[in-house]
Short mmCIF file of C-alpha atoms in Angstrom, two decimals:
data_model
loop_
_atom_site.label_atom_id
_atom_site.label_comp_id
_atom_site.label_asym_id
_atom_site.label_seq_id
_atom_site.Cartn_x
_atom_site.Cartn_y
_atom_site.Cartn_z
CA LYS S 147 83.68 115.55 126.42
CA THR S 148 86.39 112.93 125.88
CA ILE S 149 87.99 114.99 123.11
CA ILE S 150 88.11 118.07 125.33
CA ILE S 151 89.78 116.05 128.09
CA LYS S 152 92.30 114.64 125.61
CA LEU S 153 93.06 118.17 124.34
CA LEU S 154 93.54 119.41 127.90
CA ILE S 155 95.91 116.52 128.62
CA PHE S 156 97.79 117.35 125.42
CA PHE S 157 98.16 121.00 126.46
CA PHE S 158 99.35 119.90 129.89
CA ILE S 159 101.95 117.52 128.36
CA THR S 160 103.05 120.26 125.96
CA ILE S 161 103.58 122.66 128.84
CA ILE S 162 105.52 120.04 130.80
CA VAL S 163 107.91 119.34 127.90
CA SER S 164 108.20 123.04 127.09
CA VAL S 165 109.30 124.09 130.59
CA PRO S 166 112.82 122.59 130.38
CA GLN S 167 113.26 124.07 126.90
CA SER S 168 112.12 127.47 128.16
CA ILE S 169 114.48 127.23 131.13
CA ILE S 170 117.40 126.36 128.86
CA SER S 171 116.53 129.26 126.51
CA SER S 172 116.02 131.74 129.34
CA ILE S 173 119.22 130.86 131.15
CA ALA S 174 121.27 130.96 127.93
CA MET S 175 119.87 134.34 126.88
CA SER S 176 120.09 135.85 130.39
CA VAL S 177 123.71 134.81 130.85
CA MET S 178 124.60 136.13 127.41
CA MET S 179 122.87 139.46 128.13
CA LEU S 180 124.60 139.82 131.51
CA PHE S 181 128.01 139.35 129.95
CA ASP S 182 127.30 141.60 126.95
CA GLY S 183 128.90 144.92 127.87
CA GLU S 184 127.10 146.98 125.22
CA TYR S 185 123.68 145.61 126.11
CA MET S 186 124.19 146.10 129.84
CA ALA S 187 125.59 149.64 129.40
CA VAL S 188 122.55 150.83 127.44
CA MET S 189 120.12 149.14 129.85
CA GLU S 190 121.92 150.59 132.87
CA SER S 191 121.85 154.05 131.26
CA MET S 192 118.08 153.80 130.77
CA ILE S 193 117.52 152.61 134.31
CA ASN S 194 119.68 155.40 135.76
CA SER S 195 117.97 158.06 133.67
CA GLY S 196 114.51 156.85 134.65
CA VAL S 197 113.43 157.02 131.00
CA VAL S 198 112.53 153.74 129.32
CA ASP S 199 112.62 153.88 125.53
CA TYR S 200 110.86 150.73 124.31
CA ASN S 201 111.96 151.28 120.71
CA ALA S 202 115.57 151.48 121.86
CA ILE S 203 115.13 148.29 123.91
CA THR S 204 113.68 146.51 120.88
CA GLU S 205 116.56 147.64 118.65
CA LEU S 206 119.10 146.75 121.33
CA THR S 207 117.60 143.30 121.81
CA LEU S 208 117.54 142.61 118.06
CA ASP S 209 121.16 143.72 117.77
CA PHE S 210 122.06 141.53 120.75
CA MET S 211 120.31 138.50 119.24
CA ASN S 212 122.25 138.97 115.99
CA ARG S 213 125.51 138.76 117.97
CA ILE S 214 124.68 135.56 119.87
CA PRO S 215 126.97 132.69 118.90
CA SER S 216 125.38 130.05 116.69
CA GLU S 217 126.12 127.37 119.27
CA ILE S 218 123.55 128.91 121.65
CA TYR S 219 120.83 128.72 119.00
CA ILE S 220 121.82 125.12 118.25
CA ILE S 221 121.45 124.20 121.95
CA ILE S 222 118.05 125.91 122.14
CA LEU S 223 116.83 124.17 118.97
CA ALA S 224 118.14 120.77 120.06
CA SER S 225 116.42 121.13 123.43
CA SER S 226 113.11 120.85 121.61
CA GLY S 227 113.99 117.17 121.35
CA LEU S 228 112.42 116.99 124.80
CA MET S 229 109.08 116.93 122.95
CA ILE S 230 110.06 113.52 121.62
CA VAL S 231 110.73 112.22 125.11
CA GLY S 232 107.51 113.71 126.53
CA GLY S 233 105.33 112.34 123.74
CA ILE S 234 106.85 108.86 123.94
CA ILE S 235 106.65 108.68 127.74
CA TYR S 236 103.00 109.72 127.75
CA CYS S 237 101.89 107.42 124.93
CA VAL S 238 103.84 104.36 126.10
CA CYS S 239 103.40 104.71 129.87
CA ILE S 240 99.96 106.36 130.20
CA GLU S 241 98.05 105.38 127.07
CA LYS S 242 99.86 102.00 126.84
CA ARG S 243 100.48 102.48 123.13
CA SER S 244 103.37 101.06 121.12
CA LEU S 245 105.98 103.16 119.37
CA PHE S 246 104.59 101.76 116.13
CA SER S 247 101.23 103.44 116.89
CA MET S 248 103.11 106.77 117.05
CA GLY S 249 104.60 106.33 113.59
CA PHE S 250 107.91 104.73 114.54
CA ASN S 251 108.66 101.88 112.18
CA LYS S 252 111.86 99.85 111.93
CA ARG S 253 111.28 98.61 108.40
CA GLY S 254 111.58 100.96 105.47
CA PHE S 255 112.01 104.12 107.54
CA LEU S 256 115.08 105.40 105.67
CA PRO S 257 113.49 105.68 102.20
CA GLU S 258 110.39 107.27 103.72
CA TYR S 259 112.50 109.73 105.70
CA LEU S 260 114.59 110.62 102.63
CA ILE S 261 111.45 111.18 100.54
CA GLY S 262 110.02 113.40 103.29
CA ALA S 263 113.30 115.32 103.53
CA ALA S 264 113.35 115.81 99.74
CA VAL S 265 109.73 117.04 99.69
CA GLY S 266 110.52 119.41 102.59
CA ALA S 267 113.63 120.70 100.81
CA VAL S 268 111.59 121.42 97.68
CA MET S 269 108.85 123.15 99.70
CA ILE S 270 111.45 125.41 101.34
CA SER S 271 113.51 125.96 98.19
CA LEU S 272 110.68 127.02 95.86
CA PRO S 273 109.59 130.11 97.86
CA ALA S 274 113.26 130.95 98.46
CA LEU S 275 113.96 130.72 94.73
CA VAL S 276 110.94 132.91 93.92
CA SER S 277 112.14 135.45 96.52
CA VAL S 278 115.62 135.55 94.99
CA LEU S 279 114.33 135.74 91.40
CA THR S 280 111.96 138.62 92.23
CA GLY S 281 114.69 140.50 94.09
CA ALA S 282 112.86 140.34 97.41
CA VAL S 283 115.85 138.54 98.94
CA THR S 284 119.54 138.71 98.19
CA LEU S 285 121.67 135.74 99.12
CA THR S 286 125.23 136.28 100.27
CA PHE S 287 127.75 133.65 101.23
CA ASP S 288 130.26 134.00 104.03
CA ALA S 289 133.46 132.09 103.36
CA ASN S 290 134.24 132.11 107.08
CA VAL S 291 131.26 129.96 108.04
CA ASN S 292 132.28 126.80 109.84
CA PRO S 293 130.79 123.76 108.02
CA LEU S 294 130.41 122.01 111.40
CA ILE S 295 128.00 124.77 112.51
CA ILE S 296 125.86 124.13 109.41
CA VAL S 297 125.79 120.38 110.13
CA LEU S 298 124.91 121.02 113.81
CA PHE S 299 122.09 123.40 112.80
CA PHE S 300 120.76 120.77 110.41
CA LEU S 301 120.80 118.09 113.14
CA ALA S 302 119.16 120.46 115.64
CA PHE S 303 116.41 121.29 113.13
CA VAL S 304 115.89 117.56 112.53
CA LEU S 305 115.42 117.07 116.29
CA GLN S 306 113.07 120.05 116.47
CA ALA S 307 110.99 118.82 113.53
CA MET S 308 110.89 115.28 114.86
CA GLY S 309 109.76 116.60 118.23
CA GLU S 310 106.83 118.39 116.63
CA GLU S 311 105.89 115.32 114.60
CA VAL S 312 106.00 113.02 117.62
CA LEU S 313 103.97 115.39 119.78
CA PHE S 314 101.41 116.60 117.23
CA ARG S 315 101.07 113.64 114.87
CA GLY S 316 102.31 110.61 116.80
CA TYR S 317 100.60 111.59 120.02
CA LEU S 318 97.77 114.10 119.47
CA LEU S 319 96.52 113.09 116.02
CA ASN S 320 96.49 109.38 116.84
CA THR S 321 94.91 109.92 120.25
CA LEU S 322 92.13 112.09 118.80
CA SER S 323 91.51 109.86 115.78
CA ARG S 324 90.71 106.98 118.15
CA ARG S 325 87.93 109.06 119.72
CA THR S 326 86.48 110.94 116.75
CA HIS S 327 86.41 111.10 112.95
CA VAL S 328 89.89 111.31 111.44
CA TRP S 329 89.14 114.66 109.73
CA ILE S 330 88.23 116.24 113.05
CA ALA S 331 91.45 114.85 114.52
CA ILE S 332 93.47 116.31 111.62
CA ILE S 333 91.86 119.74 112.00
CA LEU S 334 92.30 119.79 115.78
CA SER S 335 95.94 118.64 115.62
CA SER S 336 96.69 121.19 112.91
#
């Protein structure tokens, strides 16, 4: 019973921290769509004709998403940092836990973070390398890419990943492992 209540609280907290992110995403996409002449022209044509072609809408939306500036995606990704705030506020204010209990540690965090980043880079690179070697994927490089955009994407992904870790490991896993066997907590948080 206690575990079910803790899971329900977790889902509630997740929804609360997801609402601002969803609002940011929705507003950004809606504004971009409204000011995209091609998108609006096709949609208006469908509305006026009274015929809705869902395949055309899907293709149009995919094309639109490919034309969205990278900065919008960076803002949306970075907004997932709200998960960090939500997890910390709940654990510290409601459960009266320390940041240390959530996995935050002042001493020795940099080497641990760098090891984790290296392991993550290897885990992403190996399947990518296999895909390139088998011909499933072809990599191309655009000389016009702004290096600042790459750095901002990296930082936004770090925020997004940290948000997930704080919410799912720092909050949920630790909360459940206090109430049940650690393996059950790992399975439920996974």
